[in-house]
Coordinates of C-alpha atoms and ligand atoms in Angstrom, one line a residue:
M849 CA 0.0 0.0 0.0
I850 CA 2.7 2.4 1.1
F851 CA 4.8 1.2 -1.7
D852 CA 1.9 1.9 -4.1
S853 CA 1.5 5.5 -3.1
L854 CA 5.2 6.0 -3.2
A855 CA 5.2 4.6 -6.7
G856 CA 2.4 6.9 -7.6
F857 CA 4.3 9.9 -6.3
F858 CA 7.4 9.2 -8.3
S859 CA 5.8 8.2 -11.5
S860 CA 3.7 10.1 -14.0
D861 CA 0.5 8.4 -15.1
L862 CA 0.2 7.8 -18.8
A863 CA -2.5 7.4 -21.5
I864 CA -1.6 5.3 -24.5
D865 CA -3.4 5.0 -27.8
L866 CA -1.9 1.8 -29.2
G867 CA -2.8 2.2 -32.8
T868 CA -2.2 0.1 -35.9
A869 CA -0.2 2.9 -37.5
N870 CA 0.8 5.2 -34.7
T871 CA 1.2 5.0 -30.9
L872 CA 0.6 8.2 -29.0
V873 CA 1.5 8.8 -25.4
Y874 CA 0.0 11.4 -23.0
V875 CA 1.6 12.1 -19.7
K876 CA -0.5 13.5 -16.8
G877 CA 0.5 17.1 -16.2
R878 CA 2.7 17.3 -19.3
G879 CA 0.3 16.5 -22.2
L880 CA 1.2 14.6 -25.4
I881 CA 4.8 13.7 -25.2
C882 CA 5.2 11.5 -28.2
S883 CA 3.6 10.2 -31.4
E884 CA 5.6 7.5 -33.1
P885 CA 4.8 4.8 -35.7
S886 CA 3.9 1.5 -34.1
V887 CA 6.8 -0.3 -35.6
V888 CA 9.6 -2.3 -33.8
A889 CA 12.8 -3.5 -35.5
V890 CA 14.2 -6.7 -34.1
A891 CA 17.3 -8.9 -34.8
K892 CA 17.7 -12.5 -34.2
D893 CA 19.7 -12.8 -31.0
N894 CA 22.7 -15.2 -31.6
T895 CA 22.5 -16.4 -28.0
G896 CA 19.2 -18.0 -28.8
R897 CA 17.2 -15.9 -26.4
G898 CA 14.7 -14.9 -29.0
D899 CA 14.6 -11.5 -30.6
K900 CA 16.5 -8.4 -29.7
V901 CA 14.9 -5.0 -30.0
L902 CA 16.9 -2.7 -32.2
A903 CA 14.7 0.3 -32.7
V904 CA 11.2 1.5 -31.9
G905 CA 9.1 4.1 -33.7
H906 CA 10.4 6.4 -36.4
E907 CA 13.7 4.8 -36.6
A908 CA 12.1 1.4 -37.0
K909 CA 9.6 2.6 -39.6
E910 CA 12.5 3.8 -41.7
M911 CA 13.7 0.2 -41.8
L912 CA 10.3 -1.1 -43.1
G913 CA 10.9 -2.9 -46.3
R914 CA 14.5 -2.1 -46.3
T915 CA 16.0 -4.4 -43.8
P916 CA 18.9 -6.8 -44.5
G917 CA 18.7 -10.4 -43.6
G918 CA 18.4 -11.1 -39.9
I919 CA 16.6 -7.8 -39.1
R920 CA 12.9 -7.6 -39.2
A921 CA 10.7 -4.5 -38.8
I922 CA 7.4 -5.6 -37.2
R923 CA 4.1 -3.9 -36.8
P924 CA 2.8 -5.6 -33.6
I925 CA -0.7 -4.2 -33.9
K926 CA -2.7 -5.6 -36.8
D927 CA -6.3 -4.7 -37.7
G928 CA -6.5 -2.8 -34.5
V929 CA -5.7 -5.7 -32.2
I930 CA -2.4 -6.9 -30.8
A931 CA -0.9 -9.5 -33.1
D932 CA 2.4 -10.0 -31.3
F933 CA 2.3 -9.6 -27.5
E934 CA 6.1 -9.9 -26.9
I935 CA 6.9 -7.1 -29.2
T936 CA 4.0 -5.0 -28.0
E937 CA 5.3 -5.4 -24.4
A938 CA 8.7 -4.3 -25.6
M939 CA 7.1 -1.3 -27.3
L940 CA 5.1 -0.4 -24.1
R941 CA 8.3 -0.6 -22.1
Y942 CA 10.1 1.7 -24.4
F943 CA 7.2 4.3 -24.2
I944 CA 7.0 4.0 -20.4
Q945 CA 10.7 4.6 -20.1
R946 CA 10.6 7.4 -22.5
A947 CA 7.8 9.1 -20.5
H948 CA 10.1 8.8 -17.4
N949 CA 13.3 9.9 -19.1
R950 CA 14.6 6.4 -19.1
R951 CA 14.4 6.2 -15.3
K952 CA 13.7 2.6 -14.4
L953 CA 11.6 1.4 -11.4
V954 CA 8.7 3.7 -11.9
R955 CA 5.3 2.1 -11.9
P956 CA 2.7 4.4 -13.5
R957 CA -1.0 4.1 -13.7
I958 CA -1.8 3.5 -17.4
V959 CA -4.9 4.1 -19.5
I960 CA -4.9 2.1 -22.7
C961 CA -7.3 2.6 -25.5
V962 CA -8.6 -0.6 -27.1
P963 CA -10.9 -1.4 -30.0
P964 CA -14.6 -1.8 -29.0
C965 CA -14.7 -5.3 -30.5
I966 CA -11.9 -6.6 -28.2
T967 CA -12.5 -10.0 -26.7
S968 CA -12.0 -10.8 -23.1
V969 CA -8.9 -12.9 -23.9
E970 CA -7.4 -10.0 -25.7
K971 CA -8.3 -7.6 -22.9
R972 CA -6.5 -9.8 -20.4
A973 CA -3.5 -10.0 -22.7
V974 CA -3.3 -6.1 -23.1
R975 CA -3.5 -5.7 -19.3
E976 CA -0.8 -8.4 -18.8
S977 CA 1.5 -6.7 -21.4
A978 CA 1.1 -3.4 -19.7
L979 CA 1.7 -4.9 -16.2
S980 CA 4.8 -6.7 -17.2
A981 CA 6.0 -3.6 -19.0
G982 CA 5.9 -1.9 -15.6
A983 CA 2.4 -0.5 -15.0
R984 CA 1.0 -0.4 -11.5
E985 CA -2.6 -0.1 -12.5
V986 CA -4.2 -0.5 -15.9
Y987 CA -7.5 0.9 -17.2
L988 CA -8.9 0.1 -20.6
I989 CA -11.1 2.6 -22.5
E990 CA -12.7 1.8 -25.8
E991 CA -11.3 3.9 -28.6
P992 CA -14.5 5.5 -29.8
M993 CA -15.3 6.6 -26.2
A994 CA -11.8 8.2 -25.9
A995 CA -12.2 9.7 -29.3
A996 CA -15.5 11.3 -28.3
I997 CA -14.1 12.8 -25.2
G998 CA -11.1 14.0 -27.1
A999 CA -13.3 15.6 -29.8
G1000 CA -15.0 17.6 -27.0
L1001 CA -18.3 15.7 -27.0
D1002 CA -20.1 15.4 -23.7
V1003 CA -20.2 11.6 -23.3
T1004 CA -22.0 11.6 -20.0
A1005 CA -25.1 13.5 -21.2
A1006 CA -28.3 11.7 -22.2
T1007 CA -27.7 12.6 -25.9
G1008 CA -26.7 10.5 -28.8
N1009 CA -23.3 11.2 -30.4
M1010 CA -21.9 9.4 -33.4
V1011 CA -18.1 9.0 -33.8
V1012 CA -16.4 7.5 -36.8
D1013 CA -12.8 6.7 -36.3
I1014 CA -10.9 5.8 -39.5
G1015 CA -7.6 4.5 -38.4
G1016 CA -4.8 2.6 -40.0
G1017 CA -6.2 -0.9 -39.4
T1018 CA -9.9 -0.4 -38.6
T1019 CA -12.8 1.9 -38.9
D1020 CA -14.9 2.0 -35.8
V1021 CA -18.4 3.6 -35.9
A1022 CA -20.1 4.1 -32.5
V1023 CA -23.1 5.8 -31.0
I1024 CA -22.4 7.0 -27.4
S1025 CA -24.8 8.2 -24.7
L1026 CA -24.7 8.3 -20.9
S1027 CA -21.0 7.3 -20.7
G1028 CA -21.5 4.1 -22.7
I1029 CA -21.4 2.8 -26.2
V1030 CA -25.0 2.1 -27.3
T1031 CA -24.2 0.5 -30.5
S1032 CA -21.0 0.1 -32.6
R1033 CA -19.5 -1.6 -35.5
S1034 CA -15.9 -2.2 -36.5
I1035 CA -14.5 -3.3 -39.8
R1036 CA -10.9 -4.3 -40.6
C1037 CA -10.8 -1.5 -43.2
G1038 CA -9.0 1.7 -42.8
G1039 CA -6.0 3.5 -44.1
D1040 CA -4.0 0.3 -44.6
A1041 CA -6.8 -1.2 -46.7
M1042 CA -6.7 2.0 -48.8
D1043 CA -2.9 1.6 -49.3
E1044 CA -3.4 -2.0 -50.3
A1045 CA -6.1 -1.1 -52.8
I1046 CA -3.7 1.4 -54.4
I1047 CA -1.0 -1.2 -54.5
N1048 CA -3.4 -3.7 -56.3
Y1049 CA -4.6 -1.0 -58.7
V1050 CA -1.2 0.1 -59.8
R1051 CA -0.2 -3.6 -60.2
R1052 CA -3.2 -4.3 -62.4
K1053 CA -3.1 -1.2 -64.4
Y1054 CA 0.6 -0.5 -64.8
N1055 CA 2.1 -3.9 -64.2
M1056 CA 4.2 -2.3 -61.5
L1057 CA 4.8 -3.1 -57.9
V1058 CA 4.9 -0.2 -55.4
G1059 CA 5.8 -0.5 -51.7
E1060 CA 3.5 0.2 -48.8
R1061 CA 5.1 3.6 -48.1
S1062 CA 4.8 4.8 -51.6
A1063 CA 1.2 3.7 -51.7
E1064 CA 0.6 5.8 -48.5
Q1065 CA 2.3 8.8 -50.1
I1066 CA 0.1 8.6 -53.1
K1067 CA -3.0 8.4 -50.9
V1068 CA -2.0 11.4 -48.7
T1069 CA -0.8 13.5 -51.7
I1070 CA -3.4 13.1 -54.5
A1071 CA -6.3 10.8 -53.4
T1072 CA -9.8 12.2 -53.1
A1073 CA -13.0 10.4 -52.3
S1074 CA -15.2 12.9 -54.2
D1075 CA -15.3 13.5 -57.9
A1076 CA -16.1 17.1 -57.2
A1077 CA -12.5 17.7 -56.0
K1078 CA -9.8 19.2 -58.2
S1079 CA -7.8 16.5 -59.9
S1080 CA -4.0 16.3 -59.6
T1081 CA -1.2 14.0 -60.6
M1082 CA 1.9 12.4 -59.1
E1083 CA 4.9 10.5 -60.2
V1084 CA 5.0 7.1 -58.9
K1085 CA 8.1 5.0 -58.6
G1086 CA 8.1 1.2 -58.4
R1087 CA 9.4 -2.0 -60.0
D1088 CA 8.2 -3.2 -63.3
L1089 CA 6.7 -6.7 -62.9
V1090 CA 7.6 -7.9 -66.3
A1091 CA 11.1 -6.3 -66.9
G1092 CA 12.0 -6.5 -63.2
I1093 CA 13.6 -3.0 -63.3
P1094 CA 12.6 0.3 -61.6
K1095 CA 10.1 2.5 -63.5
V1096 CA 8.1 5.6 -63.1
V1097 CA 4.5 6.3 -64.1
V1098 CA 2.2 9.3 -63.6
A1099 CA -1.0 8.5 -61.5
T1100 CA -4.0 10.8 -61.4
S1101 CA -6.5 11.5 -58.6
D1102 CA -9.3 10.1 -60.7
E1103 CA -7.4 6.8 -61.0
I1104 CA -6.8 6.6 -57.3
R1105 CA -10.4 7.3 -56.5
E1106 CA -11.4 4.4 -58.7
A1107 CA -8.8 2.3 -56.7
L1108 CA -10.4 3.4 -53.5
M1109 CA -14.0 2.6 -54.4
E1110 CA -14.0 -0.7 -52.5
P1111 CA -12.6 0.4 -49.1
L1112 CA -14.6 3.7 -49.2
G1113 CA -17.8 1.7 -50.0
Q1114 CA -17.2 -0.4 -47.0
I1115 CA -16.7 2.6 -44.7
V1116 CA -20.0 4.3 -46.0
E1117 CA -21.9 1.0 -45.6
T1118 CA -20.7 0.6 -42.0
V1119 CA -22.0 4.1 -41.1
H1120 CA -25.4 3.2 -42.7
L1121 CA -25.6 -0.1 -40.9
T1122 CA -24.8 1.5 -37.5
L1123 CA -27.4 4.3 -38.1
E1124 CA -30.0 1.6 -38.9
K1125 CA -29.4 0.0 -35.6
T1126 CA -29.4 3.2 -33.6
P1127 CA -32.5 3.7 -31.3
P1128 CA -34.8 6.5 -32.7
E1129 CA -34.3 9.0 -29.9
L1130 CA -30.6 8.8 -30.3
A1131 CA -30.9 8.9 -34.1
A1132 CA -32.9 12.2 -33.7
D1133 CA -30.0 13.6 -31.7
I1134 CA -27.5 12.6 -34.5
V1135 CA -29.6 14.4 -37.1
D1136 CA -29.2 17.6 -35.1
R1137 CA -25.6 17.1 -33.9
G1138 CA -24.1 15.3 -36.9
I1139 CA -21.3 12.8 -37.2
M1140 CA -17.8 13.4 -35.7
L1141 CA -14.9 12.1 -37.8
V1142 CA -11.6 11.3 -36.2
G1143 CA -8.5 9.2 -37.1
G1144 CA -5.9 9.9 -39.8
G1145 CA -7.9 8.2 -42.5
S1146 CA -10.6 10.9 -42.1
L1147 CA -8.2 13.4 -43.6
L1148 CA -8.7 11.7 -47.0
G1149 CA -9.7 14.5 -49.3
G1150 CA -13.4 14.7 -50.0
L1151 CA -14.4 12.0 -47.6
D1152 CA -16.6 14.4 -45.6
V1153 CA -18.3 15.5 -48.9
V1154 CA -19.1 11.8 -49.8
L1155 CA -20.4 11.0 -46.3
R1156 CA -22.6 14.1 -46.3
Q1157 CA -24.0 13.1 -49.7
E1158 CA -24.6 9.5 -48.5
T1159 CA -26.1 10.1 -45.1
K1160 CA -27.6 13.7 -45.5
L1161 CA -26.3 14.4 -42.0
P1162 CA -23.9 17.2 -40.9
I1163 CA -20.3 15.8 -40.9
L1164 CA -17.8 17.4 -38.5
R1165 CA -14.1 16.6 -38.2
S1166 CA -12.2 16.8 -34.9
E1167 CA -9.6 19.5 -34.7
D1168 CA -6.7 17.0 -34.6
P1169 CA -8.0 13.7 -35.8
F1170 CA -4.7 11.9 -35.0
T1171 CA -4.7 12.8 -31.4
A1172 CA -8.4 12.8 -30.4
V1173 CA -8.2 9.3 -28.9
V1174 CA -5.2 9.9 -26.8
H1175 CA -6.3 13.4 -25.7
G1176 CA -9.7 11.9 -24.6
A1177 CA -7.9 9.1 -22.7
G1178 CA -5.7 11.8 -21.1
R1179 CA -8.6 13.8 -20.1
A1180 CA -10.1 10.8 -18.4
L1181 CA -6.7 10.3 -16.6
D1182 CA -7.0 13.8 -15.2
N1183 CA -10.5 13.1 -14.1
L1184 CA -10.6 9.9 -12.1
E1185 CA -14.4 10.0 -11.7
L1186 CA -14.9 10.2 -15.5
L1187 CA -12.2 7.5 -15.9
K1188 CA -14.1 5.1 -13.6
E1189 CA -17.3 5.8 -15.4
V1190 CA -16.0 5.1 -18.9
A1191 CA -13.4 2.4 -18.3
I1192 CA -14.4 -1.1 -19.3
Q1193 CA -13.8 -4.2 -17.2
Ligands
LIG2195 N1 -3.9 13.2 -45.4 C1 -4.3 11.9 -45.3 N2 -5.2 11.4 -46.1 C2 -5.6 10.1 -46.0 N3 -5.1 9.3 -45.1 C3 -4.2 9.8 -44.2 C4 -3.7 11.0 -44.2 N4 -2.8 11.2 -43.3 C5 -2.7 10.0 -42.6 N5 -3.5 9.1 -43.2 C6 -3.7 7.7 -42.8 O1 -4.2 7.6 -41.5 C7 -3.9 6.4 -41.0 C8 -3.4 6.5 -39.6 O2 -4.4 7.0 -38.8 P1 -4.4 6.9 -37.2 O3 -3.0 7.3 -36.7 O4 -5.6 7.5 -36.7 O5 -4.4 5.3 -37.2 P2 -4.2 4.4 -35.9 O6 -4.9 5.0 -34.7 O7 -2.8 4.1 -35.7 O8 -4.9 3.0 -36.3 P3 -6.1 2.2 -35.6 O9 -7.0 3.1 -34.9 O10 -6.8 1.5 -36.7 O11 -5.4 1.2 -34.7 C9 -2.8 5.8 -41.9 O12 -3.4 4.8 -42.7 C10 -2.4 6.9 -42.8 O13 -1.9 6.5 -44.0
LIG2196 MG1 -6.7 4.9 -33.7

């Protein structure tokens, strides 16, 4: 007991958004301290003790697709859930130490944001990873709940709010009222699926292979979901599948919109299906208040236009879509009463 309160005194509590693409860390009293890609580079340890962590975050992301034999760059979170617990634990330990300026022996209280579709086995695994990475106490908050708090919505009120979080791995659509998620749907389709769709399109159309990172650049630079937007072009470099040599083609926004039809269709459908399952009183609130978009994928050009056309509802985007989830969790960390109300068991 005494040890616990001492540990609490010396450590700063953290909120972590463990995303497929990015991990963000908020420290109580200091705010957002880091945002790094969820990538870990590991090398085979010659002593046979398993993998050795070489780099985490930006440094590791640079290694993706460029690693020599023996070194692998791993993304431990796939489709919004933890696919590799050992590596996730290593990543959590790295972030905890970073938050404490690499001081060891601090045991913070940690809030971790998890997908709403998480199973109880996965919940236990997340808790255990955080505990063995050094946490003293672990709270789990569902990502849409955290996102709603972060976007400034009053989640404790008896009013329906709809949040759409388009992340790297998943798109989560949820309706929130009275501190709980009333109805939600998750699909394993987000920014990564868009990148994949671009890779497949370029392969089919130009017989050319582009890497994940190039596909993401194309998406961020010229992709638009709406045909009303101005069209632009971009040079794309890759490897010719027939000749086997590097080549360059020019892709247009119109082509990329065609490439993204499938994943965008899935996202729009998920919003529709969630609206259909929303109780009428809450649906009426959403007509007035609109839909709040968060997540990096919501920055796709013209996405708001398409959603507005398809749902006839007002569409809002949170001020900083990348950080809404971690800021919401951070706000809960600052307000223990709210944290206890919104945390899941
Ligand atoms: N301007 C942009 N246009 C379109 N997509 C973008 C843009 N900027 C970033 N993205 C995409 O946003 C995604 C990352 O968003 P975010 O950081 O919210 O995901 P995440 O929280 O890590 O994932 P998840 O919530 O699924 O676990 C990536 O797929 C990235 O390519
Ligand atoms: Mg996310």
